[in-house]
Amino acid sequence: MNKDILLIAKDLVIACDRVYNRKLQTGSGGNVSARIPGTDHMLVKASGGSMGDCVVDVEQGIMKGFVVCDFDGNLITGDGLPEGKPTKEATLHGYIYKVCPKVNAVVHVHSPYAIAWSSTKKPLPLVTWHSKLKFKSELPTLNVLAAMVQGDDLPMVEEMFAKQPDLNAFLLADHGAVALGKDAVAAEHVVELIEETAQVAILEKVMGTLSL
């Protein structure tokens, strides 16, 4: 196994462990990916695998839970899992890498408060000082009408980035948070902030201090 890919996988495992241990993602849901520099390929979580089971050992050359595919989601190399397939959201991840050359990693989770807020189909307001410091504007919610982003949804994604080229996070309606970063750990930190912001927004709505 290529050592450079193993080092990328190491960062992905750190991100996977954080979201899984913080219960931002349970079971086999959610997905992560990282751009493989100098190529049109990405390392992505395999379909059907859990973030809690992803493993890498750089010294031993062992990697489990990830596959390599191109930006269109076509499998390049697998990792021996029975599924042998990229995440179902590979289309979204690859498209982000195509239109956002500065993005090197994507983390998508089905975190509860982000899903709850995204059900409003409205942008997530920046209700904390932390979110105002880290995000340049409210986070858009894409009203995707399926369990995954499909080819027909990509014009919506393209329009979103055309309006906000520096966007580093957004929500998928009824489906959670998507965060972008210079690496997987940075993107995972953004996911945590999205969830915190959504939780505070919902609490403020319940308290009557926030109107939609």
XYZ file of N, CA and C in Angstrom:
636
model
N 0.836 -1.190 0.000
C 0.000 0.000 0.000
C 0.879 1.251 0.000
N 0.580 2.194 -0.885
C 1.311 3.444 -0.985
C 1.321 4.177 0.354
N 2.536 4.568 0.822
C 2.644 5.204 2.145
C 1.926 6.538 2.187
N 1.943 7.300 1.091
C 1.248 8.591 1.069
C -0.248 8.395 1.296
N -0.816 7.350 0.687
C -2.234 7.067 0.884
C -2.493 6.636 2.323
N -1.585 5.871 2.886
C -1.737 5.442 4.283
C -1.715 6.638 5.234
N -0.888 7.625 4.949
C -0.832 8.818 5.793
C -2.119 9.628 5.681
N -2.698 9.686 4.480
C -3.999 10.342 4.309
C -5.062 9.590 5.096
N -5.012 8.262 5.015
C -5.975 7.435 5.748
C -5.843 7.633 7.250
N -4.624 7.880 7.728
C -4.410 8.102 9.159
C -5.197 9.308 9.644
N -5.177 10.402 8.872
C -5.974 11.581 9.221
C -7.467 11.269 9.178
N -7.883 10.490 8.175
C -9.297 10.118 8.077
C -9.738 9.304 9.289
N -8.888 8.415 9.755
C -9.225 7.599 10.929
C -9.382 8.479 12.169
N -8.511 9.477 12.317
C -8.647 10.400 13.449
C -10.008 11.097 13.399
N -10.389 11.571 12.210
C -11.689 12.231 12.055
C -12.833 11.258 12.336
N -12.724 10.036 11.814
C -13.765 9.028 12.039
C -13.915 8.719 13.523
N -12.793 8.551 14.218
C -12.847 8.248 15.653
C -13.519 9.374 16.424
N -13.218 10.621 16.074
C -13.803 11.762 16.795
C -15.315 11.809 16.625
N -15.801 11.693 15.390
C -17.250 11.799 15.201
C -17.968 10.586 15.783
N -17.325 9.421 15.722
C -17.975 8.217 16.253
C -18.017 8.258 17.779
N -16.917 8.641 18.405
C -16.867 8.678 19.869
C -17.723 9.792 20.449
N -17.948 10.865 19.685
C -18.795 11.957 20.140
C -20.253 11.742 19.753
N -20.537 10.579 19.170
C -21.887 10.201 18.756
C -22.493 11.195 17.756
N -21.620 11.808 16.946
C -22.096 12.617 15.838
C -22.461 11.724 14.658
N -22.013 10.473 14.719
C -22.373 9.477 13.717
C -22.395 8.100 14.364
N -23.468 7.371 14.132
C -23.588 6.023 14.677
C -23.719 5.011 13.544
N -23.601 3.739 13.908
C -23.811 2.669 12.933
C -22.895 2.777 11.725
N -23.444 2.475 10.563
C -22.652 2.472 9.334
C -22.877 3.723 8.500
N -23.525 4.732 9.081
C -23.828 5.942 8.324
C -22.662 6.906 8.243
N -22.885 7.990 7.493
C -21.886 9.030 7.345
C -20.752 8.615 6.436
N -19.949 9.581 6.032
C -18.834 9.276 5.151
C -17.773 10.362 5.237
N -16.562 9.971 4.934
C -15.417 10.883 4.913
C -14.605 10.605 3.652
N -13.853 11.608 3.241
C -12.973 11.407 2.089
C -11.826 12.398 2.154
N -10.800 12.132 1.368
C -9.668 13.048 1.236
C -9.140 12.970 -0.183
N -8.774 14.121 -0.697
C -8.168 14.206 -2.014
C -6.789 13.536 -1.992
N -6.445 12.798 -3.046
C -5.094 12.261 -3.202
C -4.329 13.239 -4.080
N -3.386 13.993 -3.510
C -2.721 15.082 -4.246
C -2.121 14.629 -5.573
N -2.235 15.513 -6.565
C -1.639 15.250 -7.864
C -2.425 14.301 -8.732
N -3.632 13.929 -8.288
C -4.462 13.002 -9.051
C -5.906 13.491 -9.073
N -6.726 12.822 -9.855
C -8.174 13.045 -9.826
C -8.839 11.918 -9.045
N -8.154 11.452 -8.006
C -8.651 10.364 -7.172
C -8.840 10.837 -5.741
N -9.644 10.093 -4.989
C -9.861 10.398 -3.576
C -9.955 9.102 -2.794
N -9.602 9.185 -1.531
C -9.747 8.069 -0.605
C -11.043 8.293 0.149
N -11.959 7.324 0.114
C -13.278 7.507 0.729
C -13.620 6.303 1.610
N -14.509 6.547 2.570
C -15.011 5.434 3.379
C -15.777 4.466 2.487
N -15.552 3.189 2.717
C -16.247 2.173 1.936
C -17.722 2.112 2.321
N -18.555 1.779 1.370
C -19.985 1.630 1.616
C -20.237 0.480 2.588
N -21.127 0.706 3.545
C -21.506 -0.339 4.483
C -20.617 -0.457 5.696
N -19.500 0.246 5.707
C -18.600 0.188 6.849
C -18.911 1.265 7.874
N -18.524 1.036 9.101
C -18.732 1.999 10.178
C -17.484 2.849 10.365
N -17.702 4.116 10.702
C -16.563 4.973 11.024
C -15.803 4.438 12.234
N -16.511 3.746 13.101
C -15.871 3.198 14.283
C -14.964 2.015 13.994
N -15.036 1.478 12.796
C -14.234 0.303 12.444
C -13.090 0.616 11.486
N -12.931 1.869 11.087
C -11.860 2.227 10.151
C -10.509 2.144 10.856
N -9.536 1.543 10.178
C -8.227 1.271 10.782
C -7.130 1.569 9.769
N -6.009 2.101 10.273
C -4.811 2.227 9.439
C -3.581 2.011 10.311
N -2.604 1.314 9.760
C -1.311 1.133 10.406
C -0.263 1.435 9.346
N 0.329 2.614 9.440
C 1.263 3.051 8.407
C 2.472 2.139 8.339
N 3.005 1.752 9.494
C 4.213 0.924 9.512
C 3.972 -0.469 8.940
N 2.795 -1.021 9.227
C 2.474 -2.363 8.737
C 1.854 -2.357 7.341
N 1.538 -1.161 6.842
C 0.928 -1.075 5.507
C -0.492 -1.586 5.470
N -1.219 -1.424 6.597
C -2.585 -1.948 6.702
C -3.588 -0.802 6.674
N -4.634 -0.959 5.891
C -5.719 0.011 5.828
C -7.036 -0.734 5.664
N -8.001 -0.461 6.529
C -9.316 -1.087 6.458
C -10.404 -0.023 6.566
N -11.403 -0.161 5.721
C -12.546 0.737 5.803
C -12.582 1.792 4.725
N -11.573 1.821 3.848
C -11.502 2.847 2.812
C -11.242 2.227 1.443
N -11.654 2.940 0.414
C -11.332 2.556 -0.962
C -10.885 3.804 -1.711
N -10.214 3.599 -2.823
C -9.817 4.700 -3.694
C -10.744 4.718 -4.899
N -11.270 5.898 -5.225
C -12.094 6.019 -6.427
C -11.794 7.355 -7.103
N -12.282 7.515 -8.326
C -12.081 8.791 -9.008
C -13.180 9.770 -8.587
N -13.099 10.994 -9.094
C -14.038 12.029 -8.663
C -15.460 11.785 -9.169
N -15.639 10.813 -10.053
C -16.985 10.446 -10.504
C -17.538 9.266 -9.712
N -16.760 8.786 -8.737
C -17.222 7.694 -7.887
C -16.898 6.310 -8.402
N -16.078 6.206 -9.451
C -15.705 4.897 -9.997
C -14.581 4.294 -9.164
N -14.747 3.038 -8.755
C -13.781 2.367 -7.905
C -12.447 2.172 -8.624
N -11.357 2.528 -7.933
C -10.010 2.305 -8.450
C -9.383 1.098 -7.753
N -9.310 1.153 -6.427
C -8.821 0.017 -5.648
C -9.650 -0.120 -4.391
N -9.895 -1.368 -3.975
C -10.652 -1.633 -2.768
C -9.742 -2.011 -1.622
N -10.341 -2.362 -0.497
C -9.532 -2.720 0.677
C -9.866 -4.103 1.201
N -10.546 -4.904 0.391
C -10.849 -6.262 0.810
C -12.185 -6.416 1.515
N -12.902 -5.308 1.701
C -14.220 -5.430 2.315
C -15.158 -6.156 1.367
N -16.162 -6.864 1.914
C -17.103 -7.561 1.039
C -17.792 -6.616 0.057
N -18.088 -5.374 0.508
C -18.794 -4.444 -0.375
C -17.912 -4.014 -1.540
N -16.661 -3.670 -1.226
C -15.741 -3.234 -2.264
C -16.240 -2.048 -3.042
N -17.057 -1.194 -2.410
C -17.647 -0.056 -3.112
C -17.407 1.220 -2.322
N -17.296 2.356 -3.029
C -17.193 3.631 -2.320
C -18.522 3.985 -1.653
N -18.463 4.919 -0.708
C -19.675 5.448 -0.110
C -20.666 5.906 -1.173
N -21.936 5.834 -0.840
C -22.972 6.272 -1.779
C -22.904 7.768 -2.053
N -22.224 8.510 -1.178
C -22.090 9.955 -1.371
C -20.812 10.310 -2.137
N -20.190 9.325 -2.785
C -18.951 9.612 -3.525
C -19.173 10.669 -4.606
N -20.364 10.705 -5.199
C -20.662 11.713 -6.231
C -20.526 13.116 -5.664
N -21.071 13.335 -4.469
C -20.976 14.651 -3.825
C -19.532 14.986 -3.484
N -18.822 14.055 -2.859
C -17.440 14.313 -2.473
C -16.596 14.668 -3.699
N -16.702 13.864 -4.748
C -15.907 14.104 -5.949
C -16.230 15.425 -6.596
N -17.504 15.791 -6.604
C -17.900 17.058 -7.226
C -17.323 18.238 -6.450
N -17.306 18.126 -5.128
C -16.714 19.194 -4.313
C -15.241 19.368 -4.663
N -14.512 18.262 -4.823
C -13.099 18.375 -5.180
C -12.916 19.002 -6.565
N -13.853 18.753 -7.459
C -13.762 19.333 -8.800
C -13.933 20.847 -8.764
N -14.894 21.327 -7.989
C -15.221 22.762 -8.013
C -14.506 23.561 -6.934
N -13.908 22.873 -5.961
C -13.228 23.562 -4.847
C -11.792 23.052 -4.745
N -10.879 23.582 -5.555
C -9.513 23.050 -5.592
C -8.747 23.194 -4.277
N -9.172 24.086 -3.391
C -8.477 24.263 -2.118
C -8.946 23.269 -1.056
N -10.025 22.559 -1.327
C -10.567 21.592 -0.369
C -9.838 20.261 -0.527
N -9.342 19.728 0.593
C -8.623 18.453 0.553
C -9.333 17.334 1.303
N -10.413 17.660 2.021
C -11.134 16.626 2.771
C -12.582 17.037 2.967
N -13.443 16.029 3.043
C -14.886 16.242 3.256
C -15.352 15.268 4.330
N -16.113 15.768 5.296
C -16.708 14.930 6.338
C -18.208 15.178 6.337
N -18.972 14.104 6.214
C -20.443 14.184 6.224
C -20.981 13.274 7.310
N -21.778 13.843 8.224
C -22.347 13.053 9.315
C -23.841 13.309 9.455
N -24.516 12.325 10.033
C -25.951 12.422 10.310
C -26.148 12.820 11.769
N -25.559 13.918 12.162
C -25.630 14.342 13.556
C -27.027 14.872 13.875
N -27.563 14.554 15.071
C -28.982 14.793 15.380
C -29.441 16.238 15.250
N -28.704 17.184 15.838
C -29.180 18.566 15.808
C -29.067 19.174 14.415
N -28.034 18.796 13.682
C -27.914 19.279 12.305
C -29.066 18.755 11.454
N -29.435 17.495 11.642
C -30.574 16.943 10.908
C -31.854 17.653 11.309
N -32.025 17.861 12.613
C -33.245 18.522 13.091
C -33.375 19.917 12.483
N -32.262 20.690 12.511
C -32.367 22.031 11.931
C -32.598 21.960 10.424
N -31.911 21.043 9.753
C -32.035 20.967 8.295
C -33.443 20.620 7.848
N -34.248 20.052 8.751
C -35.636 19.732 8.395
C -36.460 20.991 8.147
N -35.977 22.150 8.614
C -36.670 23.415 8.351
C -36.462 23.875 6.914
N -35.452 23.308 6.243
C -35.044 23.686 4.880
C -34.492 25.112 4.829
N -34.183 25.693 5.983
C -33.676 27.058 6.055
C -32.186 27.069 6.394
N -31.495 28.171 6.078
C -30.077 28.261 6.450
C -29.906 28.194 7.959
N -28.756 27.674 8.384
C -28.449 27.621 9.805
C -27.880 28.968 10.232
N -28.548 29.689 11.144
C -28.042 30.997 11.576
C -26.835 30.855 12.490
N -26.000 31.864 12.479
C -24.791 31.853 13.310
C -25.154 32.464 14.659
N -25.577 31.617 15.575
C -26.155 32.075 16.840
C -25.133 32.135 17.975
N -23.887 31.788 17.721
C -22.855 31.861 18.755
C -21.690 32.700 18.236
N -20.912 33.265 19.158
C -19.737 34.021 18.748
C -18.745 33.122 18.015
N -18.626 31.885 18.468
C -17.702 30.944 17.836
C -18.072 30.730 16.371
N -19.357 30.504 16.102
C -19.779 30.273 14.716
C -19.579 31.524 13.870
N -19.783 32.701 14.457
C -19.579 33.943 13.705
C -18.108 34.149 13.360
N -17.226 33.664 14.223
C -15.791 33.772 13.959
C -15.331 32.796 12.874
N -15.936 31.617 12.834
C -15.467 30.551 11.952
C -16.179 30.512 10.595
N -17.424 30.990 10.555
C -18.191 30.966 9.306
C -18.431 32.394 8.827
N -18.381 32.600 7.529
C -18.546 33.946 6.978
C -20.008 34.338 6.811
N -20.888 33.351 6.767
C -22.310 33.637 6.598
C -23.118 32.434 7.064
N -24.436 32.592 7.126
C -25.295 31.466 7.474
C -24.991 30.280 6.560
N -25.181 29.081 7.103
C -24.888 27.870 6.328
C -26.128 27.440 5.552
N -26.012 27.336 4.236
C -27.177 26.963 3.433
C -27.614 25.520 3.677
N -28.884 25.277 3.448
C -29.440 23.921 3.487
C -29.901 23.555 2.091
N -29.339 22.493 1.532
C -29.751 22.028 0.203
C -30.908 21.061 0.339
N -31.988 21.350 -0.364
C -33.186 20.518 -0.273
C -33.076 19.332 -1.230
N -32.199 18.410 -0.874
C -32.000 17.193 -1.670
C -33.096 16.201 -1.298
N -33.764 15.652 -2.302
C -34.981 14.868 -2.049
C -34.737 13.362 -2.023
N -33.510 12.953 -1.737
C -33.203 11.526 -1.669
C -32.200 11.293 -0.555
N -31.891 10.026 -0.290
C -30.969 9.685 0.792
C -29.521 9.994 0.450
N -29.268 10.443 -0.769
C -27.914 10.793 -1.185
C -28.000 11.864 -2.261
N -26.933 12.603 -2.441
C -26.861 13.579 -3.523
C -26.627 12.828 -4.827
N -27.479 13.101 -5.802
C -27.393 12.415 -7.085
C -26.998 13.393 -8.185
N -26.780 12.860 -9.371
C -26.363 13.701 -10.490
C -27.286 14.868 -10.738
N -28.588 14.647 -10.599
C -29.558 15.713 -10.848
C -29.478 16.833 -9.815
N -28.831 16.550 -8.675
C -28.701 17.563 -7.624
C -27.462 18.437 -7.791
N -26.542 18.033 -8.646
C -25.267 18.745 -8.744
C -25.398 20.202 -9.191
N -26.357 20.543 -10.079
C -26.518 21.975 -10.391
C -26.832 22.815 -9.150
N -27.574 22.242 -8.210
C -27.863 22.934 -6.957
C -26.583 23.173 -6.161
N -25.712 22.157 -6.148
C -24.435 22.280 -5.451
C -23.560 23.323 -6.144
N -23.531 23.278 -7.463
C -22.728 24.240 -8.229
C -23.194 25.665 -7.971
N -24.496 25.886 -7.964
C -25.039 27.224 -7.710
C -24.668 27.712 -6.316
N -24.705 26.808 -5.338
C -24.350 27.168 -3.966
C -22.920 27.671 -3.890
N -21.985 26.948 -4.513
C -20.583 27.359 -4.453
C -20.306 28.580 -5.321
N -21.092 28.776 -6.378
C -20.933 29.982 -7.195
C -21.283 31.225 -6.374
N -22.284 31.101 -5.506
C -22.697 32.217 -4.660
C -21.752 32.402 -3.481
N -21.215 31.302 -2.950
C -20.355 31.353 -1.771
C -19.105 30.498 -2.012
N -18.164 31.007 -2.813
C -16.993 30.204 -3.189
C -16.104 29.801 -2.020
N -16.155 30.539 -0.909
C -15.331 30.200 0.252
C -16.084 29.371 1.285
N -17.229 28.869 0.915
C -18.060 28.082 1.835
C -17.301 26.861 2.338
N -17.349 26.627 3.653
C -16.680 25.438 4.190
C -17.638 24.493 4.903
N -18.946 24.735 4.759
C -19.924 23.835 5.377
C -21.307 24.123 4.841
N -22.148 23.093 4.829
C -23.553 23.259 4.483
C -24.328 22.080 5.036
N -25.652 22.185 4.986
C -26.520 21.111 5.459
C -27.245 20.479 4.288
N -27.609 19.218 4.444
C -28.491 18.518 3.510
C -29.820 18.295 4.224
N -30.905 18.686 3.608
C -32.211 18.608 4.261
C -32.498 17.205 4.767
N -32.839 17.107 6.052
C -33.174 15.839 6.711
C -32.021 14.831 6.691
N -30.813 15.332 6.464
C -29.706 14.381 6.236
C -28.398 14.773 6.898
N -28.339 15.921 7.563
C -27.147 16.212 8.331
C -26.214 17.251 7.761
N -24.950 17.189 8.215
C -23.962 18.230 7.947
C -22.873 17.743 7.002
N -22.383 18.670 6.181
C -21.239 18.409 5.298
C -20.206 19.491 5.580
N -18.988 19.089 5.913
C -17.922 20.034 6.235
C -16.714 19.803 5.347
N -16.046 20.889 4.985
C -14.890 20.839 4.104
C -13.681 21.375 4.856
N -12.487 20.912 4.486
C -11.303 21.402 5.171
C -10.024 21.150 4.418
N -8.938 21.714 4.952
C -7.615 21.509 4.358
C -7.150 20.074 4.566
N -7.696 19.420 5.611
C -7.458 18.002 5.859
C -8.652 17.459 6.631
N -8.649 16.161 6.873
C -9.815 15.520 7.475
C -10.067 15.982 8.905
N -9.014 16.227 9.665
C -9.173 16.658 11.050
C -9.791 18.054 11.093
N -9.327 18.945 10.220
C -9.904 20.286 10.163
C -11.378 20.235 9.785
N -11.731 19.388 8.822
C -13.133 19.255 8.422
C -13.975 18.694 9.558
N -13.408 17.761 10.327
C -14.150 17.199 11.450
C -14.421 18.255 12.514
N -13.478 19.157 12.757
C -13.704 20.237 13.712
C -14.869 21.117 13.273
N -14.994 21.320 11.958
C -16.110 22.104 11.428
C -17.430 21.387 11.689
N -17.443 20.058 11.512
C -18.651 19.277 11.797
C -19.093 19.467 13.247
N -18.142 19.455 14.174
C -18.488 19.645 15.583
C -19.108 21.018 15.812
N -18.567 22.040 15.142
C -19.111 23.387 15.300
C -20.507 23.499 14.695
N -20.724 22.839 13.567
C -22.072 22.837 12.974
C -23.076 22.258 13.957
N -22.728 21.129 14.561
C -23.653 20.477 15.484
C -23.923 21.362 16.707
N -22.880 21.976 17.246
C -23.056 22.879 18.390
C -23.950 24.055 18.018
N -23.716 24.633 16.846
C -24.500 25.782 16.404
C -25.959 25.405 16.202
N -26.202 24.245 15.602
C -27.578 23.786 15.399
C -28.275 23.532 16.730
N -27.545 22.974 17.682
C -28.132 22.710 18.999
C -28.534 24.019 19.680
N -27.656 25.003 19.655
C -27.976 26.290 20.279
C -29.143 26.962 19.561
N -29.152 26.886 18.231
C -30.255 27.497 17.471
C -31.598 26.875 17.851
N -31.617 25.560 17.991
C -32.866 24.884 18.357
C -33.276 25.260 19.773
N -32.318 25.321 20.698
C -32.634 25.724 22.077
C -33.156 27.162 22.115
N -32.565 28.050 21.334
C -33.035 29.428 21.300
C -34.439 29.512 20.700
N -34.710 28.666 19.720
C -36.055 28.630 19.140
C -37.062 28.180 20.190
N -36.726 27.146 20.959
C -37.609 26.656 22.005
C -37.843 27.730 23.068
N -36.794 28.495 23.392
C -36.900 29.541 24.398
C -37.581 30.793 23.885
N -37.804 30.859 22.577
C -38.470 32.012 22.012
C -37.562 33.168 21.685
N -36.254 32.968 21.740
C -35.317 34.051 21.464
C -34.821 34.032 20.034
N -35.280 33.083 19.234
C -34.890 32.996 17.833
C -36.132 32.726 17.005
N -36.315 33.495 15.935
C -37.439 33.262 15.029
C -36.908 32.796 13.696
N -37.632 31.888 13.059
C -37.198 31.375 11.755
C -37.476 32.407 10.660
